[in-house]
Short mmCIF file of C-alpha atoms and ligand atoms in Angstrom, two decimals:
data_model
loop_
_atom_site.label_atom_id
_atom_site.label_comp_id
_atom_site.label_asym_id
_atom_site.label_seq_id
_atom_site.Cartn_x
_atom_site.Cartn_y
_atom_site.Cartn_z
CA MET A 1 0.00 0.00 0.00
CA GLN A 2 1.06 3.58 -0.52
CA TYR A 3 0.69 5.99 2.39
CA LEU A 4 0.72 9.75 1.88
CA VAL A 5 1.86 11.28 5.19
CA THR A 6 1.55 15.06 5.44
CA GLY A 7 3.92 16.76 7.87
CA GLY A 8 6.13 13.66 7.91
CA ALA A 9 9.28 15.74 8.44
CA GLY A 10 7.88 17.17 11.69
CA PHE A 11 8.10 15.62 15.15
CA ILE A 12 5.18 13.19 15.31
CA GLY A 13 4.96 12.69 11.56
CA ALA A 14 8.61 11.59 11.38
CA ASN A 15 8.06 9.16 14.25
CA PHE A 16 4.99 7.78 12.42
CA VAL A 17 6.95 7.34 9.17
CA ARG A 18 9.65 5.46 11.10
CA HIS A 19 6.90 3.32 12.69
CA LEU A 20 5.53 2.43 9.23
CA VAL A 21 8.98 1.52 7.95
CA GLU A 22 9.65 -0.68 10.97
CA HIS A 23 6.27 -2.39 11.32
CA THR A 24 4.76 -2.56 7.80
CA ASP A 25 5.71 -3.05 4.14
CA HIS A 26 3.94 0.11 3.02
CA HIS A 27 5.58 2.64 0.73
CA VAL A 28 5.51 6.15 2.19
CA VAL A 29 5.33 9.49 0.42
CA VAL A 30 5.83 12.43 2.77
CA LEU A 31 4.37 15.80 1.77
CA ASP A 32 6.02 18.49 3.89
CA LYS A 33 6.63 22.19 3.33
CA LEU A 34 9.76 22.07 5.52
CA THR A 35 8.75 25.12 7.54
CA TYR A 36 11.03 26.04 10.47
CA ALA A 37 9.45 22.99 12.22
CA GLY A 38 10.18 20.47 9.46
CA ASN A 39 13.59 18.83 9.18
CA ARG A 40 14.64 16.56 6.33
CA GLU A 41 17.35 15.16 8.63
CA SER A 42 14.58 13.41 10.61
CA LEU A 43 14.07 11.09 7.60
CA ALA A 44 17.58 11.16 6.10
CA ASP A 45 18.64 7.69 7.28
CA LEU A 46 15.54 5.92 5.91
CA ASP A 47 15.69 3.75 2.76
CA PRO A 48 14.71 5.97 -0.21
CA ALA A 49 13.04 2.92 -1.77
CA ARG A 50 10.55 3.01 1.16
CA VAL A 51 10.23 6.72 1.93
CA GLU A 52 10.06 9.61 -0.54
CA LEU A 53 9.99 13.25 0.59
CA VAL A 54 8.03 15.70 -1.57
CA VAL A 55 8.65 19.27 -0.47
CA GLY A 56 5.40 21.17 -0.94
CA ASP A 57 2.42 22.87 0.67
CA ILE A 58 -0.80 21.09 1.69
CA CYS A 59 -2.62 24.21 0.47
CA ASP A 60 -1.36 23.50 -3.10
CA ALA A 61 -4.48 21.83 -4.54
CA GLU A 62 -2.83 20.59 -7.74
CA LEU A 63 0.04 18.89 -5.90
CA VAL A 64 -2.26 17.49 -3.20
CA ASN A 65 -4.60 16.12 -5.87
CA GLN A 66 -1.79 14.40 -7.73
CA LEU A 67 -0.28 12.80 -4.58
CA THR A 68 -3.68 11.78 -3.20
CA ALA A 69 -4.65 10.11 -6.48
CA ALA A 70 -1.54 7.91 -6.23
CA ALA A 71 -2.04 7.00 -2.53
CA ASP A 72 -4.17 4.34 -0.83
CA VAL A 73 -4.26 6.08 2.55
CA VAL A 74 -3.72 9.73 3.50
CA VAL A 75 -2.54 10.42 7.07
CA HIS A 76 -2.67 14.11 7.91
CA TYR A 77 -0.15 15.40 10.47
CA ALA A 78 0.94 18.68 8.82
CA ALA A 79 0.05 21.70 10.92
CA GLU A 80 1.32 24.84 12.48
CA SER A 81 1.60 23.38 15.97
CA HIS A 82 3.06 25.85 18.48
CA ASN A 83 0.66 27.80 20.71
CA ASP A 84 3.12 30.63 21.38
CA ASN A 85 3.59 31.23 17.63
CA SER A 86 -0.18 31.28 17.17
CA LEU A 87 -0.42 34.19 19.62
CA ARG A 88 2.26 36.16 17.72
CA ASP A 89 0.85 35.55 14.22
CA PRO A 90 -2.21 33.36 13.70
CA SER A 91 -2.28 33.70 9.88
CA ALA A 92 -0.17 30.61 9.06
CA PHE A 93 -2.37 28.62 11.48
CA VAL A 94 -5.53 29.59 9.61
CA ASN A 95 -3.94 28.78 6.26
CA THR A 96 -2.29 25.47 7.05
CA ASN A 97 -4.63 24.05 9.66
CA LEU A 98 -7.91 25.09 8.00
CA ILE A 99 -7.27 25.70 4.27
CA GLY A 100 -4.68 22.90 4.16
CA THR A 101 -7.06 20.40 5.75
CA TYR A 102 -9.85 21.52 3.42
CA THR A 103 -7.55 21.02 0.40
CA LEU A 104 -6.67 17.48 1.55
CA ILE A 105 -10.21 16.32 2.29
CA GLU A 106 -11.42 17.66 -1.05
CA ALA A 107 -8.74 15.58 -2.78
CA ALA A 108 -9.51 12.52 -0.63
CA ARG A 109 -13.21 12.71 -1.44
CA THR A 110 -12.58 13.29 -5.16
CA HIS A 111 -10.41 10.17 -5.33
CA GLY A 112 -12.36 8.12 -2.73
CA LYS A 113 -9.32 7.63 -0.49
CA ARG A 114 -9.11 6.55 3.17
CA PHE A 115 -8.21 9.60 5.27
CA HIS A 116 -6.98 9.86 8.85
CA HIS A 117 -6.95 13.26 10.54
CA VAL A 118 -4.49 13.75 13.41
CA SER A 119 -5.68 16.22 16.03
CA THR A 120 -5.09 17.27 19.59
CA ASP A 121 -6.80 17.20 22.99
CA GLU A 122 -6.34 20.99 23.06
CA VAL A 123 -9.60 21.37 21.07
CA TYR A 124 -11.45 20.61 24.34
CA GLY A 125 -10.01 23.56 26.29
CA ASP A 126 -8.81 22.77 29.80
CA LEU A 127 -9.82 21.21 33.12
CA GLU A 128 -9.46 22.37 36.73
CA LEU A 129 -6.65 20.67 38.65
CA ASP A 130 -9.13 18.85 40.91
CA ASP A 131 -11.74 18.02 38.23
CA PRO A 132 -12.38 14.23 38.34
CA ASN A 133 -13.47 14.31 34.68
CA ARG A 134 -11.18 13.65 31.74
CA PHE A 135 -11.73 14.48 28.06
CA ASN A 136 -13.55 11.85 26.04
CA GLU A 137 -15.07 11.68 22.55
CA ALA A 138 -18.30 13.35 23.78
CA THR A 139 -16.60 16.35 25.45
CA ALA A 140 -17.72 19.70 23.98
CA TYR A 141 -15.15 21.65 21.97
CA ASN A 142 -13.87 24.75 23.78
CA PRO A 143 -10.52 25.81 22.27
CA SER A 144 -8.45 28.55 23.95
CA SER A 145 -5.77 29.61 21.46
CA PRO A 146 -5.58 30.32 17.72
CA TYR A 147 -3.72 26.99 17.43
CA SER A 148 -6.40 24.93 19.16
CA ALA A 149 -9.21 26.90 17.47
CA THR A 150 -7.83 26.11 14.01
CA LYS A 151 -7.34 22.44 14.95
CA ALA A 152 -10.94 22.38 16.23
CA GLY A 153 -12.09 23.89 12.93
CA SER A 154 -10.14 21.28 10.97
CA ASP A 155 -11.80 18.47 12.99
CA MET A 156 -15.21 19.96 12.20
CA LEU A 157 -14.39 20.11 8.48
CA VAL A 158 -13.47 16.41 8.49
CA ARG A 159 -16.65 15.49 10.41
CA ALA A 160 -18.77 17.47 7.93
CA TRP A 161 -17.05 15.85 4.93
CA VAL A 162 -17.84 12.42 6.40
CA ARG A 163 -21.49 13.31 6.94
CA SER A 164 -22.12 15.36 3.79
CA PHE A 165 -19.89 13.62 1.24
CA GLY A 166 -19.23 10.16 2.69
CA LEU A 167 -15.51 10.83 3.18
CA GLN A 168 -13.85 7.62 4.44
CA ALA A 169 -12.24 9.33 7.42
CA THR A 170 -11.36 8.82 11.06
CA ILE A 171 -10.11 11.41 13.57
CA SER A 172 -7.83 11.07 16.59
CA ASN A 173 -7.31 13.60 19.40
CA CYS A 174 -4.10 12.90 21.25
CA SER A 175 -2.52 14.31 24.39
CA ASN A 176 0.98 15.85 24.66
CA ASN A 177 3.71 13.82 22.95
CA PHE A 178 7.36 13.48 23.87
CA GLY A 179 10.26 11.58 22.34
CA PRO A 180 13.00 12.05 19.72
CA TYR A 181 12.87 14.54 16.81
CA GLN A 182 10.75 17.13 18.68
CA HIS A 183 11.55 20.76 17.88
CA VAL A 184 13.46 22.62 20.63
CA GLU A 185 10.65 25.18 20.92
CA LYS A 186 8.49 22.58 22.71
CA PHE A 187 8.50 22.19 26.51
CA ILE A 188 10.55 19.01 27.11
CA PRO A 189 13.24 19.51 24.40
CA ARG A 190 13.57 23.17 25.34
CA GLN A 191 14.29 22.31 28.97
CA ILE A 192 16.68 19.46 28.09
CA THR A 193 18.68 21.56 25.62
CA ASN A 194 18.78 24.52 28.02
CA VAL A 195 20.28 22.28 30.71
CA ILE A 196 22.80 20.96 28.15
CA ASP A 197 23.68 24.63 27.44
CA GLY A 198 24.03 25.43 31.16
CA VAL A 199 20.89 27.60 31.12
CA ARG A 200 18.28 27.32 33.90
CA PRO A 201 14.91 25.98 32.66
CA ARG A 202 12.07 28.53 32.58
CA LEU A 203 8.50 27.56 33.41
CA TYR A 204 5.36 29.55 32.67
CA GLY A 205 3.22 30.83 35.56
CA THR A 206 3.19 28.75 38.72
CA GLY A 207 4.54 25.61 37.02
CA GLN A 208 1.42 23.73 38.17
CA ASN A 209 -0.07 23.25 34.67
CA VAL A 210 -0.72 19.56 34.01
CA ARG A 211 -0.15 17.74 30.72
CA ASP A 212 -1.06 14.12 29.95
CA TRP A 213 2.17 12.79 28.43
CA ILE A 214 2.38 10.03 25.84
CA HIS A 215 5.44 8.72 24.00
CA ALA A 216 5.36 9.49 20.27
CA ASN A 217 5.80 5.76 19.50
CA ASP A 218 2.57 4.98 21.34
CA HIS A 219 0.81 7.72 19.39
CA SER A 220 2.10 6.21 16.12
CA ALA A 221 0.91 2.72 17.02
CA ALA A 222 -2.49 4.11 18.01
CA VAL A 223 -2.90 5.97 14.70
CA GLN A 224 -1.96 2.84 12.74
CA THR A 225 -4.47 0.80 14.80
CA ILE A 226 -7.22 3.32 14.01
CA ILE A 227 -6.36 3.27 10.29
CA GLU A 228 -6.49 -0.54 10.24
CA LYS A 229 -9.41 -1.21 12.59
CA GLY A 230 -11.22 2.08 13.32
CA ARG A 231 -14.83 2.68 12.28
CA ILE A 232 -15.29 5.28 9.53
CA GLY A 233 -16.64 8.58 10.83
CA GLU A 234 -15.50 7.92 14.40
CA THR A 235 -13.27 9.97 16.66
CA TYR A 236 -10.82 8.23 19.00
CA MET A 237 -9.05 9.84 21.96
CA ILE A 238 -5.39 8.80 22.33
CA GLY A 239 -3.74 9.02 25.75
CA ALA A 240 -1.63 6.89 28.07
CA ASP A 241 -2.69 8.04 31.59
CA GLY A 242 0.47 10.16 31.88
CA GLU A 243 -0.68 13.22 33.85
CA LYS A 244 2.22 15.23 35.30
CA ASN A 245 2.61 18.88 36.22
CA ASN A 246 5.34 20.97 34.58
CA THR A 247 7.28 21.39 37.84
CA ASP A 248 7.51 17.61 38.28
CA VAL A 249 8.61 17.11 34.65
CA VAL A 250 11.32 19.76 34.86
CA GLY A 251 12.40 18.39 38.25
CA LEU A 252 12.90 14.94 36.70
CA ILE A 253 14.85 16.43 33.76
CA LEU A 254 17.11 18.29 36.19
CA GLU A 255 17.59 15.21 38.38
CA TYR A 256 18.44 12.96 35.40
CA MET A 257 20.89 15.62 34.17
CA ASP A 258 22.66 15.82 37.56
CA GLN A 259 21.25 19.21 38.60
CA PRO A 260 19.27 20.17 41.73
CA ARG A 261 15.53 19.54 41.15
CA ASP A 262 14.69 23.18 41.95
CA ALA A 263 17.27 24.78 39.61
CA PHE A 264 14.61 26.45 37.42
CA ASP A 265 12.87 29.85 37.23
CA LEU A 266 9.21 30.78 36.92
CA VAL A 267 8.38 33.39 34.25
CA THR A 268 5.25 35.35 33.28
CA ASP A 269 2.49 33.03 32.11
CA ARG A 270 1.38 32.73 28.49
CA PRO A 271 -2.00 34.41 27.84
CA GLY A 272 -4.83 31.84 27.77
CA HIS A 273 -2.47 29.07 28.99
CA ASP A 274 -4.57 25.92 29.52
CA LEU A 275 -4.34 24.63 33.08
CA ARG A 276 -4.82 20.88 32.70
CA TYR A 277 -5.43 18.27 30.01
CA ALA A 278 -6.43 14.69 30.77
CA ILE A 279 -7.51 12.01 28.32
CA ASP A 280 -9.85 9.06 28.73
CA ALA A 281 -8.79 6.61 25.98
CA THR A 282 -11.24 3.84 26.98
CA LYS A 283 -12.87 3.71 23.52
CA LEU A 284 -9.55 3.13 21.72
CA ARG A 285 -8.48 0.53 24.26
CA SER A 286 -11.74 -1.41 24.48
CA GLU A 287 -12.96 -1.19 20.86
CA LEU A 288 -9.67 -1.50 19.01
CA GLY A 289 -7.48 -3.26 21.61
CA TRP A 290 -4.70 -0.64 21.61
CA GLU A 291 -2.47 -0.44 24.70
CA PRO A 292 0.48 1.90 25.26
CA GLN A 293 3.88 0.17 25.26
CA TYR A 294 5.96 3.09 26.59
CA SER A 295 3.90 4.01 29.66
CA ASN A 296 6.91 4.28 32.00
CA PHE A 297 7.28 8.08 31.70
CA GLU A 298 10.53 8.20 33.66
CA ALA A 299 12.21 5.62 31.37
CA GLY A 300 10.93 7.41 28.25
CA LEU A 301 12.16 10.75 29.57
CA LYS A 302 15.64 9.35 30.31
CA ALA A 303 15.82 7.91 26.78
CA THR A 304 14.69 11.26 25.34
CA ILE A 305 17.40 13.11 27.29
CA GLU A 306 19.96 10.63 25.92
CA TRP A 307 18.64 11.19 22.38
CA TYR A 308 19.11 14.98 22.64
CA ARG A 309 22.57 14.49 24.13
CA ALA A 310 23.55 12.19 21.25
CA ASN A 311 21.93 14.24 18.47
CA GLU A 312 23.09 17.80 19.04
CA ALA A 313 23.76 18.19 15.30
CA TRP A 314 20.02 17.65 14.73
CA TRP A 315 18.75 20.32 17.17
CA ARG A 316 21.59 22.85 17.46
CA PRO A 317 20.81 24.81 14.23
CA ALA A 318 17.34 25.74 15.58
CA LYS A 319 18.29 26.51 19.18
CA GLU A 320 19.47 30.12 19.07
CA ALA A 321 16.61 31.40 16.87
CA THR A 322 14.11 29.63 19.13
CA GLU A 323 15.51 31.17 22.32
CA ALA A 324 15.59 34.59 20.62
CA LYS A 325 11.83 34.29 20.02
CA TYR A 326 11.24 33.35 23.67
CA ARG A 327 13.44 36.26 24.84
CA ALA A 328 11.49 38.72 22.66
CA ALA A 329 8.27 37.54 24.35
CA GLY A 330 9.84 37.92 27.82
CA HIS A 331 10.00 34.15 28.37
N1 LIG B 1 3.04 17.70 19.58
C1 LIG B 1 2.02 17.20 20.27
O1 LIG B 1 2.16 16.95 21.47
C2 LIG B 1 0.72 16.89 19.58
C3 LIG B 1 -0.31 16.27 20.33
C4 LIG B 1 -1.50 15.93 19.69
C5 LIG B 1 -1.66 16.20 18.34
N2 LIG B 1 -0.66 16.81 17.64
C6 LIG B 1 -0.88 17.05 16.21
O2 LIG B 1 0.06 16.24 15.50
C7 LIG B 1 0.43 16.89 14.29
C8 LIG B 1 1.94 17.00 14.22
O3 LIG B 1 2.41 17.74 15.35
P1 LIG B 1 3.97 17.95 15.59
O4 LIG B 1 4.15 18.23 17.02
O5 LIG B 1 4.69 16.85 14.94
O6 LIG B 1 4.20 19.29 14.76
P2 LIG B 1 5.55 19.88 14.13
O7 LIG B 1 5.39 21.37 14.19
O8 LIG B 1 6.75 19.25 14.76
O9 LIG B 1 5.52 19.39 12.62
C9 LIG B 1 4.62 19.92 11.68
C10 LIG B 1 5.11 19.55 10.30
O10 LIG B 1 4.18 20.06 9.33
C11 LIG B 1 4.89 20.70 8.29
N3 LIG B 1 4.04 21.75 7.70
C12 LIG B 1 3.60 22.89 8.32
N4 LIG B 1 2.85 23.61 7.45
C13 LIG B 1 2.78 22.88 6.30
C14 LIG B 1 2.13 23.09 5.06
N5 LIG B 1 1.38 24.18 4.82
N6 LIG B 1 2.26 22.14 4.09
C15 LIG B 1 3.01 21.02 4.32
N7 LIG B 1 3.66 20.79 5.47
C16 LIG B 1 3.53 21.70 6.46
C17 LIG B 1 6.14 21.28 8.95
O11 LIG B 1 7.17 21.52 8.01
C18 LIG B 1 6.48 20.17 9.95
O12 LIG B 1 7.32 19.20 9.36
C19 LIG B 1 -0.28 18.25 14.29
O13 LIG B 1 -1.43 18.13 13.50
C20 LIG B 1 -0.63 18.48 15.75
O14 LIG B 1 -1.79 19.26 15.87
C21 LIG B 1 0.52 17.17 18.23
#
């Protein structure tokens, strides 16, 4: 089978492409614009007979049409994905996340192709720290940022294309991912690479915000399970019961990197910063039999630290520009 993977040179997309290469015989075409967040080095060691990178924009209808016609399955990861950037300039988020998704689902419906839309738990807004509820497939959408609002809009487009045009699509909403190949702008790689550089980690607000962490490999396996066994038109939550607050995560990073656990600073909070995310993945587990394989967060975090230590050539080129953006925002 031929898979078209959009955003396959980004963090989670690259991990998914590597998952396909390792666990299937499928041929993979990656469509990626190689924005600041895309990195061809994340795919460079893969067999070119299995994985082909097409550099292009998911908003380019002609290109999307041509690649979709040749594919059996389209898996849609490409997005503008960083909340802080969406507060500075939402325009790329509206274009890529909404117009790009529209362009892809139009092509998938024209050619009758199986489509999987990768989304986030951030579409549901946030929870109080002591709320016993977790997000599930029936939770009302309540996005907080331009990023999550455009992802919510893209989910709604896919749902409408299923209902109105019979698009053969599924949707997944996953919690926060960690693992190798994640851009240094994101929380865990930023803290690890700051410690490597001898810089104290910086946490937004009180540091009490909670994220529900999942290893990118578990996300990849879940997406592949949904593509193979999921019911058309359905949404599946993906999460691995990994709730941790930011202070605890940074404390573990510091401890594993031989620093005192409290060697970090708190900085002004991000506007609209969601307090807590928590995922109930019962439907995925009970209907499709998926189980996370990397649920030991501490072991996964140690391996991730080792990966960033061993792969400085991969992340170093983006580090200074990323920190300059944070400095300009006072973070
Ligand atoms: N990172 C997380 O924790 C997380 C959690 C749940 C869901 N998601 C979703 O997973 C997907 C991937 O997230 P990520 O963290 O890997 O993002 P990322 O920013 O690391 O990668 C995004 C990729 O998309 C590409 N891209 C951006 N605009 C494009 C365009 N117009 N045309 C073609 N390619 C384009 C970039 O070059 C990059 O390679 C996103 O849809 C995101 O919403 C992410």
